[in-house]
Amino acid sequence: VNLHALAHRPRIVIAGGGVAGLEALMALKALLDGTVEVELLAPEVEFTYRPIAVAEPFGLGEARRHELGRIAADHGAHYRQAALASVDAEALTADTADGARIPFDYLVVATGAAPSVGIEGALPFGGSADSEALGRLLDRAREGGVRRLAFAAPTGVAWMLPLYELALFSAAWTRRCGLDRLELVLVTPEERPLEAFGAAASREAERLLSEAGIALFTGTDPRRFEHDRLIVADGAIAVDAAIALPRLVGRPVAGLPHDEHGFIATDPHGAIRDVRHVYAAGDGTAFPIKQGGLAAQQADAVAAAIAAQLGAITHPEPFRPVLRGLLLTGAEPRYLRAASERSEVSFRPLWWPPGKIAGRYLTPYLARPHDPELTRERFADRQAVELESPEQAAAEEREAGELLLALAEASARRGEHDFAIKCLDAAEDVSGPLPAERQSQRRAWEQRRA
Ligand SMILES: Cc1cc2nc3c(=O)[nH]c(=O)nc-3n(C[C@H](O)[C@H](O)[C@H](O)COP(=O)(O)OP(=O)(O)OC[C@H]3O[C@@H](n4cnc5c(N)ncnc54)[C@H](O)[C@@H]3O)c2cc1C
């Protein structure tokens, strides 16, 4: 197909303004720039960068938000505030919840998953919306009302990183507050901690938990929390409170097939089985690990498949999962990577830019949002460096972080608030979530910029 010779530009509609939707938008721009019309539908006006939410209850970091309209415009697309309600795959039309009918040549469903109760009776933690409640629980612990606190994951949840981060942050917080009587336990159905990342990551997680004094129960299936115990498959663990990861369920769209949990089955190119011209990517698909980096890889496969359908490329890459995770620990973070039996852990970034959600296009963009030069920076994996100590890596990171903070302040003094904010963001990527006073500095600079 000569795309430039077509009478009308093919119209691609993306439903969902999360990780998969935005990565699809960016990948489509990279592959089909100017030859297609892209419309992004999402019910909310901002994209929220969720991974940092685990640091919020501890007064560190703050989930960052980015305007969807601006992101769409940066990629030559149109943003419409609307929710996809149903699809007529024969007629190639999508209906929104507010009654509009949108014709499409290709539709990308990236509507994510919804949290549901993971462990009955436990305090759920699924992101920023739960930060306040967790903060109140920590206050109770500080006052002595909680002596033993559990972090638990229900069976069927495969993305466990936030649970380990919450436990490690809590241990660091306990030390900072001098609460030597607060005991922490982590309860997981996994055979070994962080097992999705493979053996090297499990060893490192065991070491980190043990150093932090967190008791670990593996192969244990937590069922519900009652006022002084966590009921597990074959007994109970005495605790005063429990924090649990939510279980995720799909968000079925009328007119599209889904499994009994509401998830959409796709082929390795993201095509929905038996439905032409409609693709899906991200947490809403039936792939068992619901993770941002994987959502982005699925979105890349979808964009490539559509570009191939339109004749722009010949060999679309299928989805071949590589799991990349940045484990925040309350001190030096760990970079984890797993692909086909290989498991790597490093104190230094295993990919660049070193965002917590690793997406080929999304990560470079978020590292320098709205930068016209952004296409120049390419996402790339890096080799693990074995011979280094955490102290050495930490010292280098601290130095780099301090340099970036100094640069941020110097830029702000010159009135270059945009650049100052980018330096703050980069400092956060290098040294982990920034303390509250830096967050208020960012907000003040954002106001001046506006
Ligand atoms: C606390 C926490 C920490 C995490 N840490 C990490 C991490 O460190 N690394 C990592 O890779 N992943 C992490 N994740 C997981 C990651 O956030 C998700 O896997 C990722 O956001 C999934 O992307 P998605 O686009 O499929 O869904 P989402 O990002 O949830 O986006 C779905 C979008 O679709 C929209 N939508 C919903 N219904 C409709 C509709 N009917 N029509 C149109 N739009 C709709 C939603 O409003 C939203 O914009 C974490 C998650 C949590 C909660």
XYZ file of C-alpha atoms and ligand atoms in Angstrom:
503
model
C 0.000 0.000 0.000
C 1.336 3.437 -0.859
C 0.034 5.241 2.204
C 0.613 8.668 0.715
C -1.561 7.804 -2.303
C -4.615 6.653 -0.321
C -7.737 8.778 -0.722
C -8.278 8.990 2.997
C -5.732 8.592 5.719
C -6.397 5.367 7.654
C -7.893 6.167 11.018
C -6.544 4.428 14.107
C -8.430 4.779 17.366
C -6.684 3.993 20.654
C -8.920 3.463 23.697
C -6.999 4.023 26.943
C -4.575 6.708 28.105
C -2.380 4.482 30.235
C 0.971 2.848 29.581
C -0.165 0.637 26.676
C -2.303 3.335 25.016
C 0.467 5.937 25.134
C 3.182 3.539 24.017
C 0.943 2.510 21.073
C 0.424 6.189 20.210
C 4.180 6.826 20.233
C 5.087 3.649 18.338
C 2.477 4.462 15.657
C 4.011 7.904 15.260
C 7.476 6.361 14.888
C 6.279 3.840 12.290
C 3.561 5.713 10.391
C 4.189 9.401 11.048
C 1.881 11.642 9.032
C 0.296 8.827 7.024
C -2.479 7.942 9.470
C -4.950 9.780 11.646
C -4.736 8.758 15.301
C -7.339 9.471 17.952
C -6.748 8.758 21.642
C -9.812 8.126 23.836
C -9.612 8.150 27.621
C -12.125 9.020 30.327
C -9.587 11.050 32.318
C -7.504 14.021 31.202
C -4.194 12.986 32.746
C -1.827 10.060 32.639
C -0.687 9.126 36.147
C 2.726 7.565 36.556
C 1.765 4.992 39.188
C 4.963 3.145 40.196
C 6.194 6.000 42.399
C 2.935 5.777 44.403
C 4.548 3.158 46.666
C 6.777 5.910 48.099
C 3.929 8.359 48.837
C 2.765 6.974 52.203
C 6.338 7.461 53.485
C 6.500 11.132 52.440
C 8.890 10.302 49.589
C 8.063 10.870 45.941
C 4.710 11.647 44.442
C 2.988 10.021 41.450
C 3.597 12.354 38.506
C 0.818 13.395 36.155
C 0.966 14.333 32.492
C -1.795 15.933 30.429
C -3.119 13.520 27.803
C -4.078 16.321 25.396
C -0.510 17.552 25.395
C 0.961 14.076 24.902
C -1.421 13.411 21.990
C -0.567 16.763 20.391
C 3.160 16.044 20.788
C 2.575 12.940 18.671
C 0.334 14.473 16.015
C -2.771 12.767 17.417
C -6.156 14.008 18.576
C -7.312 13.445 22.166
C -10.984 12.973 23.028
C -12.194 12.697 26.620
C -14.486 9.686 26.334
C -14.828 6.073 27.410
C -15.150 3.259 24.895
C -18.489 1.505 25.519
C -18.901 -0.947 22.658
C -17.443 -2.047 19.358
C -19.097 -3.180 16.145
C -16.221 -5.029 14.532
C -18.188 -5.704 11.302
C -19.145 -2.068 10.784
C -15.712 -0.876 12.075
C -17.260 1.562 14.534
C -16.685 2.237 18.225
C -19.358 3.755 20.455
C -18.428 5.897 23.433
C -20.258 6.007 26.750
C -21.549 9.502 25.910
C -23.197 8.301 22.714
C -20.703 9.219 19.988
C -20.006 6.761 17.139
C -16.410 6.756 15.901
C -15.465 4.987 12.673
C -12.043 3.331 12.584
C -9.818 1.350 10.266
C -7.940 -0.098 13.253
C -8.835 -0.052 16.925
C -6.372 -0.577 19.787
C -8.048 -1.543 23.075
C -5.760 -0.532 25.943
C -8.290 0.019 28.700
C -6.261 -1.673 31.459
C -7.625 -3.680 34.375
C -9.652 -2.765 37.438
C -8.556 -3.515 40.999
C -10.786 -5.783 43.048
C -10.446 -7.075 46.601
C -7.263 -9.125 46.888
C -7.497 -10.252 50.497
C -10.695 -9.635 52.382
C -10.290 -7.483 55.481
C -6.794 -6.283 54.543
C -5.975 -2.688 53.590
C -5.656 -2.675 49.787
C -2.792 -0.850 48.120
C -3.222 -0.251 44.408
C -1.687 3.203 44.027
C -2.039 6.871 45.015
C -5.716 6.550 45.962
C -4.683 4.267 48.852
C -1.693 6.314 50.053
C -3.633 8.242 52.680
C -5.135 5.136 54.276
C -1.709 3.524 54.430
C -0.309 6.729 55.945
C -2.959 6.494 58.692
C -2.001 2.868 59.356
C 1.646 3.925 59.706
C 0.552 6.635 62.176
C -1.174 3.932 64.219
C 2.004 1.852 64.128
C 4.061 4.829 65.288
C 1.713 5.266 68.240
C 2.113 1.597 69.174
C -1.331 0.461 67.957
C 0.205 -1.996 65.481
C 3.013 -4.326 66.555
C 3.081 -6.826 63.712
C 2.255 -5.779 60.177
C 1.834 -8.104 57.188
C 2.319 -7.392 53.488
C 0.400 -10.002 51.562
C -0.350 -10.944 47.988
C -3.309 -13.059 46.912
C -2.810 -16.056 44.647
C -3.105 -15.147 40.986
C -1.247 -11.823 41.194
C 1.944 -12.109 39.159
C 3.327 -8.548 39.430
C 4.617 -8.523 43.002
C 7.183 -5.736 42.937
C 4.997 -3.113 44.697
C 4.497 -5.495 47.648
C 8.257 -5.855 48.182
C 8.731 -2.109 47.768
C 6.064 -1.328 50.375
C 7.652 -3.782 52.822
C 11.184 -2.448 52.270
C 10.031 1.186 52.487
C 8.220 0.333 55.730
C 11.367 -1.233 57.174
C 13.413 1.869 56.295
C 10.667 4.082 57.763
C 10.584 1.950 60.946
C 14.333 2.472 61.372
C 14.051 6.210 60.718
C 11.300 6.519 63.324
C 13.211 4.336 65.787
C 10.261 1.910 66.074
C 12.243 -1.162 67.056
C 9.165 -3.002 68.283
C 7.321 -3.018 64.959
C 7.666 -6.415 63.247
C 7.117 -6.772 59.521
C 6.198 -9.945 57.661
C 5.778 -10.605 53.943
C 3.390 -13.370 52.919
C 3.388 -14.611 49.347
C 2.164 -17.617 47.366
C 5.434 -17.486 45.349
C 7.906 -20.321 45.943
C 10.704 -17.746 46.148
C 10.497 -13.961 46.460
C 10.135 -12.034 43.175
C 10.198 -15.339 41.340
C 8.971 -13.851 38.023
C 12.421 -12.229 37.794
C 14.287 -15.513 38.174
C 16.893 -16.954 40.530
C 19.305 -14.006 40.814
C 16.470 -11.632 41.716
C 15.071 -14.094 44.279
C 18.460 -14.346 46.012
C 18.782 -10.565 46.128
C 15.217 -10.167 47.446
C 15.874 -12.760 50.173
C 19.022 -10.884 51.164
C 17.284 -7.488 51.195
C 14.344 -8.761 53.254
C 16.576 -10.502 55.737
C 18.839 -7.427 56.129
C 15.722 -5.309 56.681
C 14.492 -7.742 59.327
C 11.329 -8.644 57.387
C 10.092 -12.192 58.072
C 9.295 -14.035 54.860
C 6.556 -16.655 54.343
C 6.755 -18.145 50.832
C 4.462 -20.771 49.315
C 1.727 -19.385 51.563
C -1.667 -18.466 50.202
C -3.261 -15.659 52.271
C -7.074 -15.753 52.273
C -8.384 -13.008 54.594
C -7.472 -10.783 57.501
C -9.409 -10.954 60.775
C -8.765 -8.521 63.596
C -5.531 -10.160 64.898
C -4.515 -12.699 62.266
C -4.011 -13.367 58.621
C -5.843 -16.550 57.653
C -3.755 -18.551 55.171
C -4.556 -21.761 53.260
C -3.371 -24.049 56.080
C -3.475 -21.968 59.254
C -3.056 -18.382 60.450
C -0.263 -15.861 61.056
C -0.668 -13.553 64.046
C -0.550 -9.915 62.883
C -2.334 -6.693 63.920
C -2.855 -5.362 60.396
C -2.376 -6.471 56.804
C -1.728 -4.597 53.572
C -2.623 -6.443 50.377
C -2.144 -6.068 46.652
C -5.425 -5.992 44.753
C -6.495 -8.738 42.391
C -7.021 -7.378 38.891
C -10.059 -8.016 36.724
C -10.621 -7.071 33.099
C -12.891 -4.288 31.844
C -15.023 -6.065 29.224
C -16.049 -4.009 26.201
C -19.407 -4.915 24.621
C -18.914 -6.506 21.219
C -15.471 -7.942 22.006
C -14.727 -11.449 23.323
C -13.257 -11.888 26.806
C -12.499 -14.664 29.267
C -14.313 -15.319 32.565
C -12.226 -12.634 34.320
C -12.947 -10.031 31.649
C -9.518 -10.278 29.948
C -9.058 -10.261 26.170
C -7.097 -13.093 24.506
C -4.720 -11.972 21.762
C -2.171 -13.544 19.420
C 1.554 -12.595 19.696
C 0.870 -9.518 17.522
C -1.881 -8.302 19.809
C -4.682 -9.191 17.374
C -7.900 -10.200 19.106
C -8.775 -13.709 18.050
C -11.535 -13.877 15.423
C -11.999 -10.088 15.339
C -10.462 -8.288 12.369
C -8.958 -4.815 12.688
C -9.133 -4.788 16.493
C -6.037 -5.226 18.682
C -5.448 -5.176 22.428
C -2.453 -4.502 24.684
C -1.679 -4.119 28.371
C -3.232 -5.189 31.661
C -6.572 -5.799 29.946
C -5.222 -8.731 27.909
C -5.104 -12.318 29.124
C -1.274 -12.291 29.505
C -0.788 -13.300 33.159
C 1.758 -10.681 34.304
C 0.123 -7.254 34.539
C 3.099 -4.927 34.314
C 3.806 -1.586 32.661
C 6.945 -2.664 30.796
C 5.132 -5.668 29.347
C 2.093 -3.515 28.502
C 4.451 -1.272 26.512
C 6.027 -4.248 24.705
C 2.568 -5.515 23.760
C 1.673 -2.044 22.467
C 4.850 -1.996 20.335
C 3.853 -5.345 18.812
C 0.359 -3.988 18.047
C 1.732 -0.832 16.401
C 4.105 -2.949 14.306
C 1.286 -5.299 13.271
C -0.877 -2.357 12.144
C 2.076 -0.793 10.303
C 2.573 -4.135 8.517
C -1.135 -4.325 7.623
C -0.770 -0.864 6.085
C 2.320 -1.939 4.182
C 4.749 0.360 6.003
C 6.930 -2.504 7.272
C 7.282 -6.138 6.252
C 8.259 -8.121 9.361
C 6.342 -6.965 12.436
C 8.048 -8.034 15.667
C 5.738 -10.130 17.848
C 5.497 -9.691 21.626
C 8.487 -11.477 23.207
C 8.306 -10.617 26.896
C 11.345 -9.178 28.663
C 10.597 -8.319 32.284
C 12.373 -5.176 33.492
C 11.812 -3.870 37.001
C 13.340 -1.161 39.149
C 12.973 -2.254 42.767
C 12.852 0.706 45.151
C 14.246 -0.311 48.514
C 14.227 2.868 50.582
C 18.007 2.992 49.927
C 19.893 1.989 46.750
C 17.437 0.703 44.140
C 18.020 -2.546 42.247
C 17.527 -3.011 38.530
C 16.084 -6.413 37.627
C 15.758 -8.022 34.232
C 14.493 -11.424 33.168
C 14.121 -12.944 29.721
C 14.091 -16.585 28.651
C 15.674 -18.191 31.742
C 18.196 -15.385 32.256
C 17.933 -13.427 35.516
C 19.988 -10.283 36.166
C 20.315 -7.887 39.090
C 22.322 -4.682 39.038
C 22.926 -1.583 41.098
C 23.207 0.354 37.848
C 20.539 0.871 35.210
C 20.054 -2.191 32.997
C 18.252 0.028 30.469
C 18.378 3.680 29.518
C 16.699 6.026 30.218
C 16.295 4.275 33.571
C 12.537 4.802 34.120
C 10.550 2.569 36.432
C 8.237 1.649 33.576
C 10.424 0.530 30.697
C 8.830 1.324 27.322
C 10.725 1.794 24.074
C 9.052 5.142 23.339
C 7.271 6.040 26.584
C 10.354 6.008 28.812
C 12.490 8.402 26.733
C 9.456 10.664 26.294
C 8.673 10.786 30.022
C 12.335 11.410 30.795
C 12.089 14.601 28.710
C 8.419 15.369 28.085
C 7.417 17.775 25.302
C 10.998 17.939 24.060
C 11.013 18.318 20.254
C 14.323 16.471 20.224
C 12.856 13.543 22.125
C 12.942 11.197 19.164
C 16.730 11.347 19.296
C 16.995 9.482 22.565
C 16.530 5.769 22.027
C 15.563 3.263 24.647
C 18.318 0.660 25.001
C 19.229 -2.246 27.236
C 22.557 -2.114 29.034
C 24.791 -4.892 30.216
C 24.901 -5.776 33.874
C 28.170 -4.764 35.556
C 29.114 -7.467 38.028
C 32.156 -6.045 39.772
C 30.863 -3.292 41.941
C 29.700 -2.794 45.450
C 26.420 -1.210 46.438
C 28.464 1.463 48.247
C 30.384 2.379 45.092
C 27.218 2.485 42.996
C 25.427 4.494 45.698
C 28.266 7.017 45.926
C 28.212 7.558 42.161
C 24.447 7.840 42.131
C 24.513 10.327 44.993
C 27.063 12.425 43.173
C 25.068 12.373 39.934
C 21.864 13.145 41.857
C 23.461 16.095 43.646
C 24.835 17.477 40.393
C 21.371 17.308 38.828
C 19.784 19.018 41.841
C 22.393 21.792 41.710
C 21.737 22.187 37.990
C 17.984 22.312 38.685
C 18.389 25.118 41.191
C 20.753 27.100 38.988
C 18.284 26.807 36.082
C 15.353 27.876 38.256
C 17.316 30.936 39.401
C 17.763 31.864 35.732
C 13.994 31.471 35.229
C 14.361 28.280 33.148
C 11.723 26.385 35.080
C 11.018 23.836 32.348
C 14.605 22.677 32.348
C 14.818 22.846 36.147
C 11.875 20.431 36.399
C 13.502 18.050 33.925
C 16.648 18.056 36.078
C 14.545 17.226 39.159
C 12.890 14.359 37.269
C 16.265 13.081 36.143
C 17.589 13.297 39.725
C 14.605 11.216 40.823
C 15.366 8.602 38.167
C 18.980 8.408 39.330
C 18.561 8.458 43.105
C 14.985 7.307 43.670
C 11.981 9.268 44.985
C 12.796 12.782 46.179
C 11.803 14.079 49.609
C 8.704 16.217 50.211
C 10.532 19.569 50.037
C 11.749 18.747 46.519
C 8.191 17.844 45.526
C 6.940 21.243 46.670
C 9.834 22.834 44.816
C 8.659 21.032 41.666
C 5.102 22.274 42.180
C 6.293 25.867 42.698
C 8.371 25.692 39.508
C 5.460 24.163 37.606
C 3.299 27.127 38.644
C 5.961 29.610 37.543
C 6.309 27.794 34.246
C 2.546 27.990 33.697
C 1.390 0.613 42.927
C 1.795 0.137 41.583
C 3.134 0.043 41.246
C 3.525 -0.408 39.993
N 4.849 -0.477 39.685
C 5.228 -0.798 38.432
C 6.606 -0.759 38.061
O 7.480 -0.459 38.862
N 6.934 -1.090 36.787
C 5.996 -1.452 35.864
O 6.362 -1.732 34.728
N 4.682 -1.514 36.192
C 4.289 -1.175 37.444
N 2.965 -1.214 37.782
C 1.992 -1.748 36.821
C 1.618 -0.758 35.752
O 1.176 0.450 36.333
C 0.522 -1.354 34.890
O 0.875 -2.631 34.478
C 0.294 -0.506 33.643
O -0.166 0.760 34.016
C -0.669 -1.174 32.678
O -0.879 -0.363 31.564
P -2.248 -0.349 30.789
O -2.121 0.710 29.755
O -2.621 -1.712 30.379
O -3.337 0.067 31.862
P -3.465 1.440 32.639
O -2.149 2.098 32.757
O -4.257 1.141 33.827
O -4.322 2.352 31.654
C -5.621 2.039 31.279
C -6.251 3.286 30.719
O -7.505 3.011 30.104
C -8.455 3.936 30.561
N -9.783 3.344 30.426
C -10.441 2.533 31.260
N -11.636 2.202 30.742
C -11.704 2.814 29.542
C -12.684 2.862 28.506
N -13.840 2.206 28.617
N -12.419 3.604 27.402
C -11.250 4.271 27.262
N -10.290 4.258 28.211
C -10.516 3.543 29.330
C -8.036 4.209 31.981
O -8.651 5.359 32.466
C -6.537 4.353 31.756
O -6.190 5.597 31.210
C 2.549 -0.779 39.053
C 1.191 -0.677 39.367
C 0.810 -0.225 40.618
C -0.650 -0.123 40.920
